Coordinates of C-alpha atoms and ligand atoms in Angstrom, one line a residue:
Chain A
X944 CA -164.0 126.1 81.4
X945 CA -164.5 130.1 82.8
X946 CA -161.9 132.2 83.1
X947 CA -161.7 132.2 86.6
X948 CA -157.8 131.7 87.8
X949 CA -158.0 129.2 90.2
X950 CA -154.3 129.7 90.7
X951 CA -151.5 132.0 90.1
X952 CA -147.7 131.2 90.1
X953 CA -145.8 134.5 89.1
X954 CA -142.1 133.9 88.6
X955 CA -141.5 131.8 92.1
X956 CA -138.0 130.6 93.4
X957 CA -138.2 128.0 95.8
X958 CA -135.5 126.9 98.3
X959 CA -135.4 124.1 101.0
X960 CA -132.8 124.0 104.1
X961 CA -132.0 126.8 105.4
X962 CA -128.6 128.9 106.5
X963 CA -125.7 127.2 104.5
X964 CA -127.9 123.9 103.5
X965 CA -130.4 126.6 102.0
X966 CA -130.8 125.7 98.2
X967 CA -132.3 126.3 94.8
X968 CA -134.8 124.2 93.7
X969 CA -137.1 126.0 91.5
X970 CA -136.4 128.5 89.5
X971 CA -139.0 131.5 88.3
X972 CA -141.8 129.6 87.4
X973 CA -144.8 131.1 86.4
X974 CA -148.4 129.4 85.9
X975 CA -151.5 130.1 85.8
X976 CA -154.5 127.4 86.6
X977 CA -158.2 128.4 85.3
X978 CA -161.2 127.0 87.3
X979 CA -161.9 123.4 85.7
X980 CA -158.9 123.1 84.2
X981 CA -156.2 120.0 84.5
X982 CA -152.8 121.0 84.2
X983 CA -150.0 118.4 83.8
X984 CA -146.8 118.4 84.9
X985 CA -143.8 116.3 83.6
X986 CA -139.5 116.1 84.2
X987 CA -137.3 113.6 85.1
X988 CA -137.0 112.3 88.7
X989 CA -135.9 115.4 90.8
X990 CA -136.9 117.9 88.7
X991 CA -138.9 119.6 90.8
X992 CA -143.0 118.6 90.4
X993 CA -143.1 117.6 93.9
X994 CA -141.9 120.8 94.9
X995 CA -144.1 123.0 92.8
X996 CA -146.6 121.3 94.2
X997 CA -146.1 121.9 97.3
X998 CA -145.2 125.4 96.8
X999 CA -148.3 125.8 95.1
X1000 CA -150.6 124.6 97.7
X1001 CA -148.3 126.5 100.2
X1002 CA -146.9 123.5 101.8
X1003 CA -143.2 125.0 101.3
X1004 CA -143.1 128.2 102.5
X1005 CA -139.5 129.7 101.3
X1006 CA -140.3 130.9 98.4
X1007 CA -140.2 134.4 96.3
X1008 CA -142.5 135.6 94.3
X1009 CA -145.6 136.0 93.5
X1010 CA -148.4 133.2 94.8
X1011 CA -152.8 133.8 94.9
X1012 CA -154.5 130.6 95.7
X1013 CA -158.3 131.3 95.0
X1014 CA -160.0 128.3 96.7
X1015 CA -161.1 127.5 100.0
X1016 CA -159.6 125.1 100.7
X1017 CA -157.5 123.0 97.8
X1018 CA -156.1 119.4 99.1
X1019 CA -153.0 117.3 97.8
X1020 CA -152.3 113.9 96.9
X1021 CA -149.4 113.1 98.4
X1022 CA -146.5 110.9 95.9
X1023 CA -145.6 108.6 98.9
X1024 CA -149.1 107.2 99.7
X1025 CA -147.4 105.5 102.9
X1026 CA -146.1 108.7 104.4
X1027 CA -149.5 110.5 103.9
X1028 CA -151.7 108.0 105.7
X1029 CA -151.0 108.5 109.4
X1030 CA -149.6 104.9 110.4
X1031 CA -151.6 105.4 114.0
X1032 CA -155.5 105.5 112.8
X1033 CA -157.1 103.6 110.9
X1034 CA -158.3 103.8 107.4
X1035 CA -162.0 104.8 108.7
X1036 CA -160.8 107.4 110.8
X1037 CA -158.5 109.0 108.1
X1038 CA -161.5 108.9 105.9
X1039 CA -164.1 110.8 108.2
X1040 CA -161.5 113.2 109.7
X1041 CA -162.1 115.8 107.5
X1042 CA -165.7 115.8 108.0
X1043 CA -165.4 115.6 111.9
X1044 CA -163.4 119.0 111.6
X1045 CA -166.2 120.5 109.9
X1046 CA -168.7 119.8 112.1
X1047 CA -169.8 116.4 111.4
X1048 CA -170.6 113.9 114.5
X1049 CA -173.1 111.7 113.8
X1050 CA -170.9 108.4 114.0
X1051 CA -173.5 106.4 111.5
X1052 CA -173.4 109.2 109.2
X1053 CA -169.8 109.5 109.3
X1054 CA -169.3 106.1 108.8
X1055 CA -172.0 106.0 105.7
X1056 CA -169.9 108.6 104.3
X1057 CA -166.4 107.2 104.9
X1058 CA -167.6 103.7 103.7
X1059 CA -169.4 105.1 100.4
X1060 CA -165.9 107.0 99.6
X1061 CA -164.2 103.8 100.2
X1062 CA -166.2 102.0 97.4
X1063 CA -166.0 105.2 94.9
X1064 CA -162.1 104.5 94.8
X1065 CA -163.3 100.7 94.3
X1066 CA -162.0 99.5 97.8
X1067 CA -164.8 97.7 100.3
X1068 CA -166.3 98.2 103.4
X1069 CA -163.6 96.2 105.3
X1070 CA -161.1 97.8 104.7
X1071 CA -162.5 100.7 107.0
X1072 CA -160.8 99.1 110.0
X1073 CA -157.3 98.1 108.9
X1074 CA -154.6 100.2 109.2
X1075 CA -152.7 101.7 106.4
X1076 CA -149.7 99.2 106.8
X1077 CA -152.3 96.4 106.7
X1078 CA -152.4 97.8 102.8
X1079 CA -151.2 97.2 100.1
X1080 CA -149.3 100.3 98.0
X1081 CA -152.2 100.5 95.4
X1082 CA -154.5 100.5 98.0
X1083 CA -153.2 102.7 99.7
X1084 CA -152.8 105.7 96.6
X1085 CA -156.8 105.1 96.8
X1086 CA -157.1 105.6 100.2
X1087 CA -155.0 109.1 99.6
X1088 CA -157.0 109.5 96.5
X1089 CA -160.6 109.4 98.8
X1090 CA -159.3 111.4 101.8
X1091 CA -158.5 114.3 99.0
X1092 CA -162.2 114.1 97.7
X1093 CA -164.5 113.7 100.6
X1094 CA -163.3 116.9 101.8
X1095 CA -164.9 119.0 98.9
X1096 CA -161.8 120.6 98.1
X1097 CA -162.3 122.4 94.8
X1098 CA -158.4 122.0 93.9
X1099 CA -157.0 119.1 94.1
X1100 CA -152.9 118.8 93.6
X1101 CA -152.3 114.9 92.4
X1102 CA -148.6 113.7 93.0
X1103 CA -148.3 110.4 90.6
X1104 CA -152.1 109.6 92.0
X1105 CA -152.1 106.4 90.3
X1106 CA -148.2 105.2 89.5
X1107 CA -148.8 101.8 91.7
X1108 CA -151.9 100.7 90.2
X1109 CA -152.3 98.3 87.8
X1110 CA -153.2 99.5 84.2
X1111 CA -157.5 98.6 84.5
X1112 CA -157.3 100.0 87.7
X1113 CA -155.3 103.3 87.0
X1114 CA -158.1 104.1 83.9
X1115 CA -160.9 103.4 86.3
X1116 CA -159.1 105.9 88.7
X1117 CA -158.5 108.2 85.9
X1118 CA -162.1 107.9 85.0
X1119 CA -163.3 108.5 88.2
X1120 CA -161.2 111.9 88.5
X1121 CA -162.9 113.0 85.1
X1122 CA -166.4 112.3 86.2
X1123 CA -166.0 113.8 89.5
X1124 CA -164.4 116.8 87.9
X1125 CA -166.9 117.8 85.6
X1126 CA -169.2 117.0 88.3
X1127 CA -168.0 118.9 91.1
X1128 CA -166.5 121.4 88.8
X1129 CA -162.9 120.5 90.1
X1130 CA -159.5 121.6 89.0
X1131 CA -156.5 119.4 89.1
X1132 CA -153.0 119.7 89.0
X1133 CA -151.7 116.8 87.6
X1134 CA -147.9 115.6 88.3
X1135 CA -147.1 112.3 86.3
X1136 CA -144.3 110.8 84.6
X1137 CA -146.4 109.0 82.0
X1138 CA -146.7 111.1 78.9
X1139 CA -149.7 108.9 77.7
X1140 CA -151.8 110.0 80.7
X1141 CA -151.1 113.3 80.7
X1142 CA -152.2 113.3 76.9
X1143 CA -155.4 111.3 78.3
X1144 CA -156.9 113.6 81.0
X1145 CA -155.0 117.1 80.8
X1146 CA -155.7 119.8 79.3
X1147 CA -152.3 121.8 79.5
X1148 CA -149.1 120.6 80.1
X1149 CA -145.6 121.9 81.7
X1150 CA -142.7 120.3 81.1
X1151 CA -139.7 120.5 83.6
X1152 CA -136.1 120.0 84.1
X1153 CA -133.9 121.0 86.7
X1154 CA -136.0 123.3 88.5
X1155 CA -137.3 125.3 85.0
X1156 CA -140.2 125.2 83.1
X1157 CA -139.0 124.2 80.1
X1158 CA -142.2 124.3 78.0
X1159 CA -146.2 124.7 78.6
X1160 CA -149.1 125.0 76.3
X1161 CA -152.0 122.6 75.3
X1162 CA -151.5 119.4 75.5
X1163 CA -152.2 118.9 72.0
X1164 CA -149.9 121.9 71.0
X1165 CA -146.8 120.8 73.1
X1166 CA -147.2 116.6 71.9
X1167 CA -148.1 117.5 68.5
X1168 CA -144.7 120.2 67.8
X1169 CA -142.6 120.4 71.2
X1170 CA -140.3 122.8 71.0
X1171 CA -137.5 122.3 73.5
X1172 CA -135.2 119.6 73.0
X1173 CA -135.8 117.8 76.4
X1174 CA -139.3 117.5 75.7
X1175 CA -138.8 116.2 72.6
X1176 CA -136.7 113.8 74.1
X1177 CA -139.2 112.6 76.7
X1178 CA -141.7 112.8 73.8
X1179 CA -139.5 109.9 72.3
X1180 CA -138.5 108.3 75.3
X1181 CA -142.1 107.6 75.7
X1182 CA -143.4 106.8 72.1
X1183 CA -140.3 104.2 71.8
X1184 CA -141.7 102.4 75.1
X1185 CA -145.3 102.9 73.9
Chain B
X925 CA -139.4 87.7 117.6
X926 CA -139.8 85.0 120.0
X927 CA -136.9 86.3 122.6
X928 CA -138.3 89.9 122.5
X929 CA -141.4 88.8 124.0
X930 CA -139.8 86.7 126.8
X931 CA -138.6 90.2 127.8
X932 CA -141.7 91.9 127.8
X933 CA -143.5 88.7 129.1
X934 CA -141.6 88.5 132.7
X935 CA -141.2 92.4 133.1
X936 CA -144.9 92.5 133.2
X937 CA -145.3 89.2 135.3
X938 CA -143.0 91.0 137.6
X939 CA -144.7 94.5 137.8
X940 CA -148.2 92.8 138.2
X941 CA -146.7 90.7 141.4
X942 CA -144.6 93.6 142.8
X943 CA -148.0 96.0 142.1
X944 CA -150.3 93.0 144.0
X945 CA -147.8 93.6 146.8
X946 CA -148.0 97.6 146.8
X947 CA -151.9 97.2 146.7
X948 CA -152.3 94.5 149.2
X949 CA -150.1 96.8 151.5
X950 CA -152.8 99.9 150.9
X951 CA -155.1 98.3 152.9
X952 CA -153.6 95.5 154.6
X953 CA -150.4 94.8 156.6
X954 CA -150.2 92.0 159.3
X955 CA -148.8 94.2 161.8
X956 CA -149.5 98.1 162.1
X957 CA -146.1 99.1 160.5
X958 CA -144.9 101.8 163.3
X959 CA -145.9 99.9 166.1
X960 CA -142.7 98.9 168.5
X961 CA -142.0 96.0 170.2
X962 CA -138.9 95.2 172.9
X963 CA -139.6 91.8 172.7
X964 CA -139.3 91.2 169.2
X965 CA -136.1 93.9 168.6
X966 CA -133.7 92.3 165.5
X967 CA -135.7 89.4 165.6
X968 CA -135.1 87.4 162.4
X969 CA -137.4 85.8 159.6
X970 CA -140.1 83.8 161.4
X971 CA -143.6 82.4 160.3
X972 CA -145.0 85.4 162.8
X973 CA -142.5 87.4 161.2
X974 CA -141.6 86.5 157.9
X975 CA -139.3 89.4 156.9
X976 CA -138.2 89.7 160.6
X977 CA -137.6 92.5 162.7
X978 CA -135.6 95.8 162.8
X979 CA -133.7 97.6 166.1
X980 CA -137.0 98.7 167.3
X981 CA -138.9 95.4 166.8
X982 CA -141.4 96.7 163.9
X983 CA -142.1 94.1 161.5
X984 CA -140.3 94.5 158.3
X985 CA -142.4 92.3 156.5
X986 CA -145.7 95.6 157.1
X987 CA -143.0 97.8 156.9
X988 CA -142.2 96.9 153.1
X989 CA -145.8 96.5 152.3
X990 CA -146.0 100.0 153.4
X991 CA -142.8 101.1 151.9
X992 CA -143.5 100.0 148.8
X993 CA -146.5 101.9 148.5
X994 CA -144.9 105.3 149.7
X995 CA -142.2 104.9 147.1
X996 CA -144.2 103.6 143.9
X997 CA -146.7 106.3 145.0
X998 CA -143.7 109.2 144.9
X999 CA -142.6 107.8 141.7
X1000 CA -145.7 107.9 139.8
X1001 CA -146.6 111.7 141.1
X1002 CA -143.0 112.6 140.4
X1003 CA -143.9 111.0 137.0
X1004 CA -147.5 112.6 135.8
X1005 CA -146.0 116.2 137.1
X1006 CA -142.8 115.4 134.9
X1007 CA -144.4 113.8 132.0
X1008 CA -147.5 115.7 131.8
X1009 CA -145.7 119.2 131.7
X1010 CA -142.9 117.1 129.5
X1011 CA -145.2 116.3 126.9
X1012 CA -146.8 119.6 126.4
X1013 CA -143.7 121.6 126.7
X1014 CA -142.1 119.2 124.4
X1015 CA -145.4 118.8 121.9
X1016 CA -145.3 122.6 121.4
X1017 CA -141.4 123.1 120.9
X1018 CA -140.9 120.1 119.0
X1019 CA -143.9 120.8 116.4
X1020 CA -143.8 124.8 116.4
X1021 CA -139.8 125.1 116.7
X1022 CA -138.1 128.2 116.2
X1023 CA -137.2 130.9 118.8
X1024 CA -138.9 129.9 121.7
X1025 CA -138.2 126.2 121.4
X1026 CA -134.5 127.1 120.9
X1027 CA -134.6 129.3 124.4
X1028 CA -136.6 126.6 126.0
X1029 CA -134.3 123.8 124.9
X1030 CA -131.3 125.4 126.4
X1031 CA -132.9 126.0 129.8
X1032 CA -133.1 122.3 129.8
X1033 CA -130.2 121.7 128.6
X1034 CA -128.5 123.5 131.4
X1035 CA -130.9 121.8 134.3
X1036 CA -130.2 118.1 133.2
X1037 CA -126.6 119.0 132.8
X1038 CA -126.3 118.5 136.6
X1039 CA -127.5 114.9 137.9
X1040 CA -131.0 115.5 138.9
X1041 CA -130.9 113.9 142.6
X1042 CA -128.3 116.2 143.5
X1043 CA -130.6 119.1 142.2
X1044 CA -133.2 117.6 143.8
X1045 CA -131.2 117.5 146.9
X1046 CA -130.2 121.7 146.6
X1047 CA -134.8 122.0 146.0
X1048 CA -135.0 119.9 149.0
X1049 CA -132.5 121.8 151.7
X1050 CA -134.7 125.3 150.0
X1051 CA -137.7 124.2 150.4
X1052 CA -137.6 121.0 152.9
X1053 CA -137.7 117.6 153.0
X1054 CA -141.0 115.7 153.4
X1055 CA -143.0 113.3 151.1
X1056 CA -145.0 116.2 149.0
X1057 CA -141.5 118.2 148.8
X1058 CA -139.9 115.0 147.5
X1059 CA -142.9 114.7 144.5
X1060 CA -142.2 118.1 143.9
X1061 CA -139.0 118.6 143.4
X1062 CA -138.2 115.6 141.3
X1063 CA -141.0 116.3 139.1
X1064 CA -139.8 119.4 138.2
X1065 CA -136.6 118.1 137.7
X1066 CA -137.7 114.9 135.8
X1067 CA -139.8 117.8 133.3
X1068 CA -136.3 119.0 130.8
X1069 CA -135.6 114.9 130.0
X1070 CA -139.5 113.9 129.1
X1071 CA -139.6 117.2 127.0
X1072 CA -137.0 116.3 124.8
X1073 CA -137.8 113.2 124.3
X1074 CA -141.2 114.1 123.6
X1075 CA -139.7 116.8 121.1
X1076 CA -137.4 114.7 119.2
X1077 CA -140.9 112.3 118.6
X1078 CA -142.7 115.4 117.0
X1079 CA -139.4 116.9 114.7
X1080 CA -139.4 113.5 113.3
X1081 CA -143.3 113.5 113.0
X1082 CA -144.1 117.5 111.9
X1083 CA -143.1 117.1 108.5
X1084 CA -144.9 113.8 107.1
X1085 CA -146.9 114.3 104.5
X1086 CA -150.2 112.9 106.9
X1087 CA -149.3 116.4 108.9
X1088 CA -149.1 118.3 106.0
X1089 CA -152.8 116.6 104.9
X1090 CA -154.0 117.6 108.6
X1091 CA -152.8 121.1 108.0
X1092 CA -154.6 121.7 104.3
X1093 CA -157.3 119.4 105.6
X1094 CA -157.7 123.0 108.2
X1095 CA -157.4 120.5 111.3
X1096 CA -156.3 123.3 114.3
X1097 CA -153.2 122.7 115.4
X1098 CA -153.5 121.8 118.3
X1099 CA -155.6 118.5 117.4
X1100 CA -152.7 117.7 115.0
X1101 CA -150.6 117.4 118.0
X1102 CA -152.4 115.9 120.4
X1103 CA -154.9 113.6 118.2
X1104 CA -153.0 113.0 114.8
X1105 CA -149.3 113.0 115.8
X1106 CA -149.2 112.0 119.5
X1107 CA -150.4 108.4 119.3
X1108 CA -147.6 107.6 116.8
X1109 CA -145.2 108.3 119.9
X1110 CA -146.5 106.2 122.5
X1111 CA -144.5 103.5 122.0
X1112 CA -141.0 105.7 122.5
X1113 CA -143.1 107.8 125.2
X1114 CA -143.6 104.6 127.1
X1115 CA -140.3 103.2 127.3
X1116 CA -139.0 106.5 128.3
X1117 CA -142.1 106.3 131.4
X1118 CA -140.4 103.3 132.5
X1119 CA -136.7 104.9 132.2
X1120 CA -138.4 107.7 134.3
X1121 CA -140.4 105.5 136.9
X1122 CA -137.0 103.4 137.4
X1123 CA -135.3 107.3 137.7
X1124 CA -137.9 108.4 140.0
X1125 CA -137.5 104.8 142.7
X1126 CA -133.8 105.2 143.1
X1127 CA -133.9 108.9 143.3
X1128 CA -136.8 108.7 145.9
X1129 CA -134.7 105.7 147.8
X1130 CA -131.7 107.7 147.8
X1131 CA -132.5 111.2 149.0
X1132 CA -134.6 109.2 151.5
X1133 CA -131.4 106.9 152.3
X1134 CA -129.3 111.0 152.7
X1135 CA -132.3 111.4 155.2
X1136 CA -133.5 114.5 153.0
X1137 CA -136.5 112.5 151.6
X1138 CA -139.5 110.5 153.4
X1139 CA -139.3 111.7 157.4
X1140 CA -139.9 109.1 160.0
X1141 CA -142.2 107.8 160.5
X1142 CA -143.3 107.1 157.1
X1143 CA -142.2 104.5 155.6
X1144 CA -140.6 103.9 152.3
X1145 CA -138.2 101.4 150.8
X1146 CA -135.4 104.2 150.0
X1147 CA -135.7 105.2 154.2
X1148 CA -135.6 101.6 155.2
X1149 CA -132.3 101.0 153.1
X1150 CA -131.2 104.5 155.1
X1151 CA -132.0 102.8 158.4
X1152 CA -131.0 99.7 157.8
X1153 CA -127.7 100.0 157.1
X1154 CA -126.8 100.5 160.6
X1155 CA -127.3 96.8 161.1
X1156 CA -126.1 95.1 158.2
X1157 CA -124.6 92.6 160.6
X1158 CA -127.0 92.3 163.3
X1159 CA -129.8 91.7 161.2
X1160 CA -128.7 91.4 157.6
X1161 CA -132.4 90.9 156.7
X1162 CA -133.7 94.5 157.2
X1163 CA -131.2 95.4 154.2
X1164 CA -131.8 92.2 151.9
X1165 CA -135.8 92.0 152.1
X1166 CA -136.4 95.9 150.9
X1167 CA -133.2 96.0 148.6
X1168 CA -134.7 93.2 146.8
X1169 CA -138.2 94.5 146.4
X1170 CA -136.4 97.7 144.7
X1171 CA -134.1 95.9 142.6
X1172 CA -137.6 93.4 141.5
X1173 CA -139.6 96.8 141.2
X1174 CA -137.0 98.3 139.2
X1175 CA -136.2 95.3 137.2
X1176 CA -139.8 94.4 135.7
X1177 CA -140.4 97.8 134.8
X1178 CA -137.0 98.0 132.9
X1179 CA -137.7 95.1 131.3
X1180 CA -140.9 96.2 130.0
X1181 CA -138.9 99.2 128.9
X1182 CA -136.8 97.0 127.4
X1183 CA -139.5 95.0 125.5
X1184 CA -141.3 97.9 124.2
X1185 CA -137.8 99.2 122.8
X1186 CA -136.7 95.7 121.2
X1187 CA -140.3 95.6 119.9
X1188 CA -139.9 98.9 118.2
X1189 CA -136.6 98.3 116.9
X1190 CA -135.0 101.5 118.9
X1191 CA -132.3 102.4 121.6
X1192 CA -133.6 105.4 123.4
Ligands
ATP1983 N1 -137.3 118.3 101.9 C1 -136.3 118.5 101.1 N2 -135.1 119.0 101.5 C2 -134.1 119.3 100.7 N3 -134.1 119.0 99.4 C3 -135.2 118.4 98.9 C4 -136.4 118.1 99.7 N4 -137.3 117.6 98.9 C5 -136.8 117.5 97.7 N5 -135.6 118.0 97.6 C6 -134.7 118.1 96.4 O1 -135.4 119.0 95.5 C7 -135.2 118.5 94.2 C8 -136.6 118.3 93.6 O2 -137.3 117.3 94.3 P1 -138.8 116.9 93.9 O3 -139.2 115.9 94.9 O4 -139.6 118.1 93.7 O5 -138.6 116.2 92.5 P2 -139.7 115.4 91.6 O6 -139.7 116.1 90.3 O7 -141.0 115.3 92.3 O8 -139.0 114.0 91.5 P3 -139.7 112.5 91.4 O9 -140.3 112.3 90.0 O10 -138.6 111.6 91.7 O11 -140.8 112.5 92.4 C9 -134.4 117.2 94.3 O12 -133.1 117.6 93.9 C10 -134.5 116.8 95.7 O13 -133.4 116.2 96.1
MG1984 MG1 -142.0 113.9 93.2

């Protein structure tokens, strides 16, 4: 890990809707995201993570404050895996897209490509012509999972990558987005709901709840002597289930 | 599922059948369509004449053939003017929003809230009457209803997360409308075609009936109904041989409207 910030959040407010509708949904958040660094994020259902996400990748644009993104280009898996697949093309096409827009139009080479991505996330080579309602949900994560990477984006925003997969195939994914990490010398921010993953492949952690960050620090730090009382609520939520 | 298909099924048989006929009268018609003939004046359905004859003796039968093409012709120019400039108006207002596409929405809010024939007739006494002036003038006026429709498709497409994907993937815009979100429209796009085909026939047939549409001695259905009424009595069969070849034109390609709707589970 350098000390490169990848990212900088500096005390952002976010709204969506706009005239009377407009409303607060995060409130002065501040983070910082070093170059090789995995960052998780945690809350309850409606806190927010989706949102800071997508403020941070600049995906919602009312906001105030202070935002540098220091990449390239930085890419997003999207929470709902059905929404982010367009329902019109097929998975091939979604697959090679990205390379097509930069330059790319040998159709063997695309398909090589598109193919070899397709097996990385463990899927095969016929699924290349289905669409992505001839998919199932897990399948379909994957498919958003490989469209984020064969782009070369050297941030990569994860929205619950791998809530609908089943438990072998969520570590093999997890694995996979360690390898290729240290690999590619990736940074991820990593939105998930299970504490135990988080503790797994992050290396800092923020904790919110209605909009606020609540809590951040190492993983280790903030599991091991959490200092707000909603985290150490969630902290016990989750041991109790574990 | 089953009945949804029956709808789609016999729209299309119909269209194929009525669009053999409008071929077949491109380049063939038993008689030459404007030719007159004393003899046969209000002569009715015969095997020489199988729709009969109107007041000046021209077969009605060659007459349709013919009329049929002038009017499916007029309705699909009318169409690819409307729908072309519909589409990209409405692409570029519905994805981009905001001032312009407020300003532009209005303007077409206030020209389709007159009927469009009777606009169509005020373009018409401007700038004439004529077959070119007819394609004209209803295309223009067919352009406000195709670009809402097509901008309604794209606000309910702009924001999915597969756009938002596009737009960090660095796709230009412009191939995010036209490549990534337009083919998840077609389906609404095409029933709305065949709402505006349908438009565009009995707009054509009645400007033409107000004799400010097709001049003589061109020939389409919408002018023949015109003529025709004159002699509803002497020879019933110069109104009922036309008027059904509209109501079958307009028919199967309603139908197939109607199928592609029930198919995708919408009322447009
Ligand atoms: N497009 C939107 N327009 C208006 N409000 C929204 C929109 N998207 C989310 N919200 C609201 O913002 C708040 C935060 O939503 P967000 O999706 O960020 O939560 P989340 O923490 O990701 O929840 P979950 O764990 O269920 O995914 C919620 O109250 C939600 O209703
Ligand atoms: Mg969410």
């Amino acid at each position: 890990m350098t000390n490169e910030i990848i990212l900088h959040l500096g005390n952002v407010n976010s709204y969506y809707g706009r005239g009377k509708a407009r409303k607060q949904v995060l409130k002065n958040i501040s983070l910082t995201l070093h170059k090789g660094e995995v960052l998780g994020v945690v809350g309850e259902s409606g806190s927010g993570k989706s949102t800071l996400a997508k403020c941070a990748i600049g995906l919602v644009t009312d906001i105030e404050g202070e935002r540098k993104l220091n990449v390239e280009n930085s890419q997003m898996v999207f929470q709902d895996s059905y929404g982010s697949l367009n329902p019109a093309k097929t998975v091939g096409w979604i697959l090679e897209e990205p390379l097509r827009v930069r330059g790319l139009r040998d159709k063997k080479e695309l398909r090589r490509r598109a193919v070899e991505m397709l097996q990385t996330v463990g899927l095969e080579e016929e699924h290349y012509d289905r669409k992505p309602s001839q998919l199932s949900g897990g399948q379909r994560q994957r498919v958003s999972i490989a469209a984020s990477l064969i782009q070369g984006s050297k941030l990569i925003i994860l929205d619950e990558p791998v809530s609908a997969l089943d438990v072998t195939l969520q570590a093999q994914i997890l694995q996979l987005l360690v390898d290729l990490k240290e690999r590619l010398d990736l940074s991820y921010i990593f939105i998930s709901h299970d504490l135990a993953v988080v503790y797994q492949i992050c290396d800092r952690v923020m904790v919110m709840y209605h909009g606020e960050v609540v809590e951040q620090g190492d993983v280790d730090a903030v599991y091991d002597n959490p200092q707000h009382e909603y985290t150490k609520k969630l902290l016990e939520a989750s041991l109790s289930l574990g | 599922m089953k009945k949804r298909n029956w709808y789609l099924r016999l729209g299309v048989v119909i269209t194929f059948a009525v669009a053999a006929f409008t071929l077949v009268g491109m380049f063939y018609t038993p008689y030459d369509a404007t030719q007159m003939s004393s003899a046969d004046k209000y002569a009715p359905p015969s095997l020489s004449h199988l729709f009969g004859c109107d007041q000046m003796g021209r077969d009605i039968f060659s007459r349709t053939l013919e009329g049929i093409g002038t009017t499916v012709t007029i309705a699909l120019a009318t169409l690819a003017i409307g729908f072309l400039a519909g589409l990209v108006i409405g692409a570029l207002c519905g994805y981009y929003g905001g001032l312009i596409d407020e300003i532009v929405m209005r303007i077409c809010d206030a020209v389709t809230a007159f009927p469009s024939t009777l606009l169509a007739i005020v373009v018409i006494a401007v700038i004439g009457s004529g077959k070119y002036n007819v394609i004209a003038a209803l295309g223009i006026l067919f352009i406000p209803s195709f670009a809402r429709l097509v901008r309604s498709e794209f606000i309910k497409y702009r924001d999915r997360d597969f756009v938002n994907m596009a737009k960090l993937t660095g796709v230009p815009p412009l191939r995010i409308i036209f490549v990534h979100i337009l083919p998840n429209t077609w389906p609404v796009l095409l029933s709305g075609l065949t709402i505006g085909f349908n438009n565009a026939v009995l707009a054509e047939a009645s400007m033409s009936y107000l004799g400010i549409g097709v001049t003589p001695p061109d020939a389409s259905l919408g002018r023949m109904l015109s003529e025709a009424q004159g002699y509803l009595f002497t020879a019933p069969w110069y109104t009922v041989f036309p008027g059904l070849v509209v109501i079958l034109l307009i028919l199967g390609v309603g139908m197939i409207g109607e199928g592609i709707r029930e198919r995708i589970g919408e009322k447009v």
